[in-house]
Every structure is written in C-alpha cells, then in structure tokens.
Tab-separated table of C-alpha atoms and ligand atoms in Angstrom:
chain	number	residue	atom	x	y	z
A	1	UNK	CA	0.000	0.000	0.000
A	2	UNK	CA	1.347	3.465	-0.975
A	3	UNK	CA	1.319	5.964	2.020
A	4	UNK	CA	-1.199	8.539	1.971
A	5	UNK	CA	0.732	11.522	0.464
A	6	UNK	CA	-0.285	10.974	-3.270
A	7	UNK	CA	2.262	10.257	-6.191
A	8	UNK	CA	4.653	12.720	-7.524
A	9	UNK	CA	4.338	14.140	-10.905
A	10	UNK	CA	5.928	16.843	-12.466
A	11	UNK	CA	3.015	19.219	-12.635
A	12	UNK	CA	2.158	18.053	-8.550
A	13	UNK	CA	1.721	20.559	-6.594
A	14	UNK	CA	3.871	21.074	-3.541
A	15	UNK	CA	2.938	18.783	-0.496
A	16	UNK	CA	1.619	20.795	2.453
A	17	UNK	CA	3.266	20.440	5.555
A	18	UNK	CA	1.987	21.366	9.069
A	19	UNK	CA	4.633	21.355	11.633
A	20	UNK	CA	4.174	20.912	15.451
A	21	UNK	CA	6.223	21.634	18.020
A	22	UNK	CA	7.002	22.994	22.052
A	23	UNK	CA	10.488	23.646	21.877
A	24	UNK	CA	13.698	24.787	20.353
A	25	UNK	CA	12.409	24.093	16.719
A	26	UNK	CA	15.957	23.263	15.424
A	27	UNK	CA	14.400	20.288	13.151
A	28	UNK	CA	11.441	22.842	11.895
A	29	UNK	CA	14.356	25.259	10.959
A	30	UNK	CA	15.756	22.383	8.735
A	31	UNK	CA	12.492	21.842	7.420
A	32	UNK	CA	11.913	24.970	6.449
A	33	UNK	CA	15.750	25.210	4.983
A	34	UNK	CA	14.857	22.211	2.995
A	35	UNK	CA	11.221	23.961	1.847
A	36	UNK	CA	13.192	27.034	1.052
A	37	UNK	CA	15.159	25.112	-2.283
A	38	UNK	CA	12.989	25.535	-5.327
A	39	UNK	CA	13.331	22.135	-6.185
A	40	UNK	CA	11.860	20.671	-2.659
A	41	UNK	CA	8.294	19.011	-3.197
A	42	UNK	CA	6.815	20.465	-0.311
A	43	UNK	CA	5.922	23.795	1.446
A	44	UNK	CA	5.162	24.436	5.469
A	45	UNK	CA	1.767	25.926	5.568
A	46	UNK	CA	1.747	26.474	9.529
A	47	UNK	CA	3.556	26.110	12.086
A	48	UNK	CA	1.633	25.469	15.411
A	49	UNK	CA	2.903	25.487	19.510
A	50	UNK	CA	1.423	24.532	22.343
A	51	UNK	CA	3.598	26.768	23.996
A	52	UNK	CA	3.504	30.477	23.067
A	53	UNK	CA	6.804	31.753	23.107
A	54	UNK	CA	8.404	28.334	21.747
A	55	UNK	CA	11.271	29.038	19.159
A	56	UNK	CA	9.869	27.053	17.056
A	57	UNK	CA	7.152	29.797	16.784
A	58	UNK	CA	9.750	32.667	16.191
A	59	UNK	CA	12.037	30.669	13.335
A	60	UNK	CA	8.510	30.063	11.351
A	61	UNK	CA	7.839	34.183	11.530
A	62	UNK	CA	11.680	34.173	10.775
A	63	UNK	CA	10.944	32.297	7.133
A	64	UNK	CA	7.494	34.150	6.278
A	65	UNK	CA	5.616	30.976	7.945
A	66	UNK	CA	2.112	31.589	9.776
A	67	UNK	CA	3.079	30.739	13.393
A	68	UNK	CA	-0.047	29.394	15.781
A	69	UNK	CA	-0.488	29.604	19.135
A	70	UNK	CA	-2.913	26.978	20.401
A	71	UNK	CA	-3.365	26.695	24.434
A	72	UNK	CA	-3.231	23.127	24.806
A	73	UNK	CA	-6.239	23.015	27.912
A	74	UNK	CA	-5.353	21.216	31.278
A	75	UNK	CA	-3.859	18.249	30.670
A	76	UNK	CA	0.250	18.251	31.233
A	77	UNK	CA	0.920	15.081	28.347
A	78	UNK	CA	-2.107	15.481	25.828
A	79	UNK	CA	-4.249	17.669	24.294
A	80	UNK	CA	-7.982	18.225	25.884
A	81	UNK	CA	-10.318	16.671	23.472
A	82	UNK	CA	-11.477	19.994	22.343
A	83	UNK	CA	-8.255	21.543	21.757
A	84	UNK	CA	-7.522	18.358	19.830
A	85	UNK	CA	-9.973	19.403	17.596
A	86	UNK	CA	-9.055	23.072	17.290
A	87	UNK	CA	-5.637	21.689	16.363
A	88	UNK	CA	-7.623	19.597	13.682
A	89	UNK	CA	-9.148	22.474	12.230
A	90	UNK	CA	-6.593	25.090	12.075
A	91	UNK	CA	-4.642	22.149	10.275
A	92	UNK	CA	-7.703	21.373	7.800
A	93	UNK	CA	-8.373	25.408	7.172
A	94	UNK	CA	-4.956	25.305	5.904
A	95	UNK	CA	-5.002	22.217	3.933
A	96	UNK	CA	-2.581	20.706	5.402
A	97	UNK	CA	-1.685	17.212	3.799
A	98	UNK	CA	1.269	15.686	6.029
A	99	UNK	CA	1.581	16.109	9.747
A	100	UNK	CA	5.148	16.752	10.831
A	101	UNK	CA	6.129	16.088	14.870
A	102	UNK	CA	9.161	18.369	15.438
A	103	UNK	CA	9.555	18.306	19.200
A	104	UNK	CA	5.882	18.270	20.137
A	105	UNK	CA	5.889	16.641	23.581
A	106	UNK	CA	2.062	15.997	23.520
A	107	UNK	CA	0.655	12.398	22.383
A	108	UNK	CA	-1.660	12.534	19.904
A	109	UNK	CA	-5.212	11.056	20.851
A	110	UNK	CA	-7.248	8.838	18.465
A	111	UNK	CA	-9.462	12.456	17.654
A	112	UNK	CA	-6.600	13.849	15.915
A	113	UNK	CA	-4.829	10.068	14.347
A	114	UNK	CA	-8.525	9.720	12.632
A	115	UNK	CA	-8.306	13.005	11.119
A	116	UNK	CA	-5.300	12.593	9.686
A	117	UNK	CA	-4.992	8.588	9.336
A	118	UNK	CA	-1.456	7.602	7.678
A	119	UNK	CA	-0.460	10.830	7.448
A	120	UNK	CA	1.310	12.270	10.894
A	121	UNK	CA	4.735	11.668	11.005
A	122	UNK	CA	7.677	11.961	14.190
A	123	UNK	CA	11.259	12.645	14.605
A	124	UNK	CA	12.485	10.430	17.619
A	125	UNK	CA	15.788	11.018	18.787
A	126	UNK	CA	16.715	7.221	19.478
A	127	UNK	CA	16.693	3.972	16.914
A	128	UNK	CA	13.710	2.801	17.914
A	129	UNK	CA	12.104	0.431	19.331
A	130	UNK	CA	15.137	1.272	21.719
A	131	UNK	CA	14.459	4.021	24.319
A	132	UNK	CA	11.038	5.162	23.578
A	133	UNK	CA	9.647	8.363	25.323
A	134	UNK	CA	11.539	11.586	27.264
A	135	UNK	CA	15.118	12.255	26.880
A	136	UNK	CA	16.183	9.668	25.205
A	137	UNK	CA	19.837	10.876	24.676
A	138	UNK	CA	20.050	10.526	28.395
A	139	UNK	CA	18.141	6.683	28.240
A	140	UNK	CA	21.060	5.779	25.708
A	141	UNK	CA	23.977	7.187	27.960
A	142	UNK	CA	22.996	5.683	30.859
A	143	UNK	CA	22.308	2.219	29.589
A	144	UNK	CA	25.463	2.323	28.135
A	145	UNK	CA	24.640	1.285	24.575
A	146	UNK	CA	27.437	2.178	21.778
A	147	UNK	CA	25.324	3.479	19.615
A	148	UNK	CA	22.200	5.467	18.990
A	149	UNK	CA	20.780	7.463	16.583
A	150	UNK	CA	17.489	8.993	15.140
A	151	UNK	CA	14.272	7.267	13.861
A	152	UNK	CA	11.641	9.407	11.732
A	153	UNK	CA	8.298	7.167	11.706
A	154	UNK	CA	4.498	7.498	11.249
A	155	UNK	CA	1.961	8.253	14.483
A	156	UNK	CA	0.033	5.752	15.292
A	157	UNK	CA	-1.506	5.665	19.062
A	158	UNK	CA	1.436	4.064	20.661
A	159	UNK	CA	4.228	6.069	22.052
A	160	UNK	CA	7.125	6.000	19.508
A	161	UNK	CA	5.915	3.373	17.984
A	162	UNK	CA	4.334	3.347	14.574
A	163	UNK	CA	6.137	2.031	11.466
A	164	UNK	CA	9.679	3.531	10.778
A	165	UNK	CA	10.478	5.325	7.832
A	166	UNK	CA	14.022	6.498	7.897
A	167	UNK	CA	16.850	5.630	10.631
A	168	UNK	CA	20.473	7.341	11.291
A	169	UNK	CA	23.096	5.734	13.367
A	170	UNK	CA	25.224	8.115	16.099
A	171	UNK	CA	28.258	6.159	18.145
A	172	UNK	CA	28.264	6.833	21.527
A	173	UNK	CA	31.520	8.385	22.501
A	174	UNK	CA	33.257	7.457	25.577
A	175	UNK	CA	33.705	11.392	26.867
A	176	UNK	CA	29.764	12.136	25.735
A	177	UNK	CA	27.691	13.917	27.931
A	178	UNK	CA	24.143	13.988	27.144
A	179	UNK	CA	24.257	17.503	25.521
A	180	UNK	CA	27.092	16.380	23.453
A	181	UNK	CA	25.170	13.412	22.266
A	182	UNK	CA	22.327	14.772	21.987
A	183	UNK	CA	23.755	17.570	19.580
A	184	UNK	CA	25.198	14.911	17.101
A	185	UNK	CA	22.192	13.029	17.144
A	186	UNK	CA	20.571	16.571	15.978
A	187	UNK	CA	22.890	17.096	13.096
A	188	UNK	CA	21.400	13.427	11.717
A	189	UNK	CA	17.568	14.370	12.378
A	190	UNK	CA	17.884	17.550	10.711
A	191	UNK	CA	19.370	15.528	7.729
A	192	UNK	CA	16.884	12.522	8.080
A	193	UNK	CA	13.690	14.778	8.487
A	194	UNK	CA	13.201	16.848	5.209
A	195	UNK	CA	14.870	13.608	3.490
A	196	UNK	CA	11.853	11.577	4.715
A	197	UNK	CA	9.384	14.302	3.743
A	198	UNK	CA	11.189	14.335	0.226
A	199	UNK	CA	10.480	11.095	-0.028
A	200	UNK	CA	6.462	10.594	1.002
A	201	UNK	CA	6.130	13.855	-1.029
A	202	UNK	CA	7.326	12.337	-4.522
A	203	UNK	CA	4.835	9.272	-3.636
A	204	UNK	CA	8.287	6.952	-2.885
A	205	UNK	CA	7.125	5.108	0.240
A	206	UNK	CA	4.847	2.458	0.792
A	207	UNK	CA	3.903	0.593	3.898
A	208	UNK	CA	3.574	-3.319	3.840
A	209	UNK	CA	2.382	-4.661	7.272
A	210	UNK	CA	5.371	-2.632	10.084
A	211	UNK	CA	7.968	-2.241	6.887
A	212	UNK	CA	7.996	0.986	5.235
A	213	UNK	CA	9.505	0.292	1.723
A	214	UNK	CA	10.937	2.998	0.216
A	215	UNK	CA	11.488	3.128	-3.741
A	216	UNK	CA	14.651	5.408	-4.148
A	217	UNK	CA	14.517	5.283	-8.354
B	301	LIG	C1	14.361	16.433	18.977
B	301	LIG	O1	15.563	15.829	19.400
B	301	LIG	C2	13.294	15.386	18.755
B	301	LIG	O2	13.794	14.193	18.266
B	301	LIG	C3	12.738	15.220	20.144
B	301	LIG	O3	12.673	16.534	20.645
B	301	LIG	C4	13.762	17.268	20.105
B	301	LIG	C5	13.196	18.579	19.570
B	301	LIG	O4	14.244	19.418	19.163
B	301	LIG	N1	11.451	14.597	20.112
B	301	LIG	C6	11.065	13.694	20.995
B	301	LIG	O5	11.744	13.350	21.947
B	301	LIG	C7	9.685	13.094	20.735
B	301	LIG	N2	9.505	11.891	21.473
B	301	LIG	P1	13.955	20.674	18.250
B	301	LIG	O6	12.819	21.450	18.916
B	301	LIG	O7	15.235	21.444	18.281
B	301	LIG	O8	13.579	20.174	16.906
C-alpha cells in the first residue's frame, strides 16, 4: 500500500506540511531550509505550539511561515479533546496534507490520528524500538549502549511506535555527555527529516504490514 501523500508528478503541486512543536524548533528550521530550495516538493503551511513563546514559533515568523499559538487546555501530556480538535481544524483550514512532529511533547489522541490517518509523522531522537519516550539521549547514555541514533516514523496511538520510515546511526563516545550526544544526534535528524518528507512527497514510500519500503529510483 502506498502511504497517503499521493504520487509525484511533475506538474504536482507542492505537499503541504503542518509542523508541530514545544520547543527549540531546530528540526522545523531544517524543514523549512529544505522547503526554502525551489526544487523541494513540499511547502510548510503552519507552524503550530502549544507553547507560546516556543522558538519554534519565532524561526517560522523568521521564514514568512504563519506561526499558531494553540493553548493546549489542562492536561500536562495530551491535548484536551477539544483543543484536539481546534488543532484539527486550524490544520484542515490550511489544507494541510502531512503532519510533521518536530519536538511536540504531547501524544496525539485517536481524535486527531482519525483526522489525519497515515499521514502524521515523528522525529524520535533514538533507533527505535530502543528508548522510547523523554530524553532519550540521556536513556542511551545511561544504559550504556554504543550506539544510537534517530528514527523518523508514522503516528500511530502508541508512544514512539508506529512504522519507521528512515533511521540514522550516532556512536556513543566514551567522553559524551548527554548535551554532546544529543547535539550529534541533531545534526542526523535535521538531515533525516526533510529527506523523509522528500520522499512521502514524490509518492516513494509504501507501507507493507510494520515495513515501510521505500522506492529510491
Ligand atoms: C528532537 O531531538 C526530537 O527528536 C525530540 O525533541 C527534540 C526537539 O528538538 N522529540 C522527541 O523526543 C519526541 N519523542 P527541536 O525542537 O530542536 O527540533
């Protein structure tokens, strides 16, 4: 099965991204970069924080990208139903075609998966399956593993877990300290991200079962 971001053609039209995120926004900023070459196949119609003075919000301004504010309601790890929703719509409004994760430390509820089904992607900063959820960096360090890396997959409603699309390897250095680490494995998601866009934008992956095939012709 082809993944839901249709087939390239020549005459397509460029694939509209919506990019979330709380934090720093360094892998937005590469998106963006990447979105800013004539030749990329896709565009970043809005940028959207649950936090209001994020980064993230400031580097979209930064590149002439709508930047949206959306309070995210009570809750301290999701999205209230109704803001859910909201997110939904401003996303929709905008035709948005691909969901892109860029530090957005929320999960996703089934409300929003539904509303976008095969068509939210992540940037993890682990290979997964291996160290799942916060700080991974850290997770890696301290269970002493020799290397780690970055994994950009599809959402599905397990944490860090729906079928991977691209991977990058980072060795673990003996002298590493968790920023250190962390900032190499950086350098490979900002490479790995817009790659992984490129790719579901000119219609190049499909998804068999978990495996995520990708066609690099
Ligand atoms: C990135 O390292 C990303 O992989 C991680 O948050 C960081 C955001 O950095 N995401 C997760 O841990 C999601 N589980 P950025 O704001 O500079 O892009």
């Amino acid at each position: 099965m082809t993944a839901a971001p249709a087939p390239a053609t020549s005459a397509r039209p460029k694939l509209r991204l919506g990019v979330l995120g709380s934090g720093s926004g360094s892998n937005c900023q590469a998106i963006l970069d990447a979105c800013a070459r004539p030749e990329f196949p896709a565009q970043v119609a809005v940028v959207v924080s649950d936090v209001e003075n994020a980064r993230i919000l400031e580097r979209a301004r930064q590149a002439g990208v709508e930047a949206l504010h959306i309070a995210p309601g009570k809750f301290r790890t999701k999205l209230e139903p109704e803001v859910e929703q909201q997110y939904v719509a401003a996303l929709r409004e905008r035709q948005v075609e691909l969901v892109c994760l860029a530090g957005f430390m929320r999960v996703l509820k089934q409300g929003f998966l539904n509303a976008f089904p095969g068509r939210i992607i992540n940037i993890h900063p682990s290979l997964l399956p291996a160290f799942p959820g916060l700080e991974s960096w850290k997770q890696a360090l301290n269970y002493g593993v020799k290397v780690t890396g970055c994994t950009v997959h599809f959402v599905d409603a397990g944490i860090d877990a729906g079928p991977i699309i691209l991977q990058a390897a980072v060795p673990v250095l003996d002298d590493d300290t968790p920023e250190s680490l962390h900032q190499r494995i950086h350098e490979q998601e900002h490479r790995i991200y817009p790659e992984a866009i490129r790719l579901l934008a000119e219609g190049k992956i499909s998804i068999e079962g978990r495996r995520v095939v990708v066609c690099r012709q």
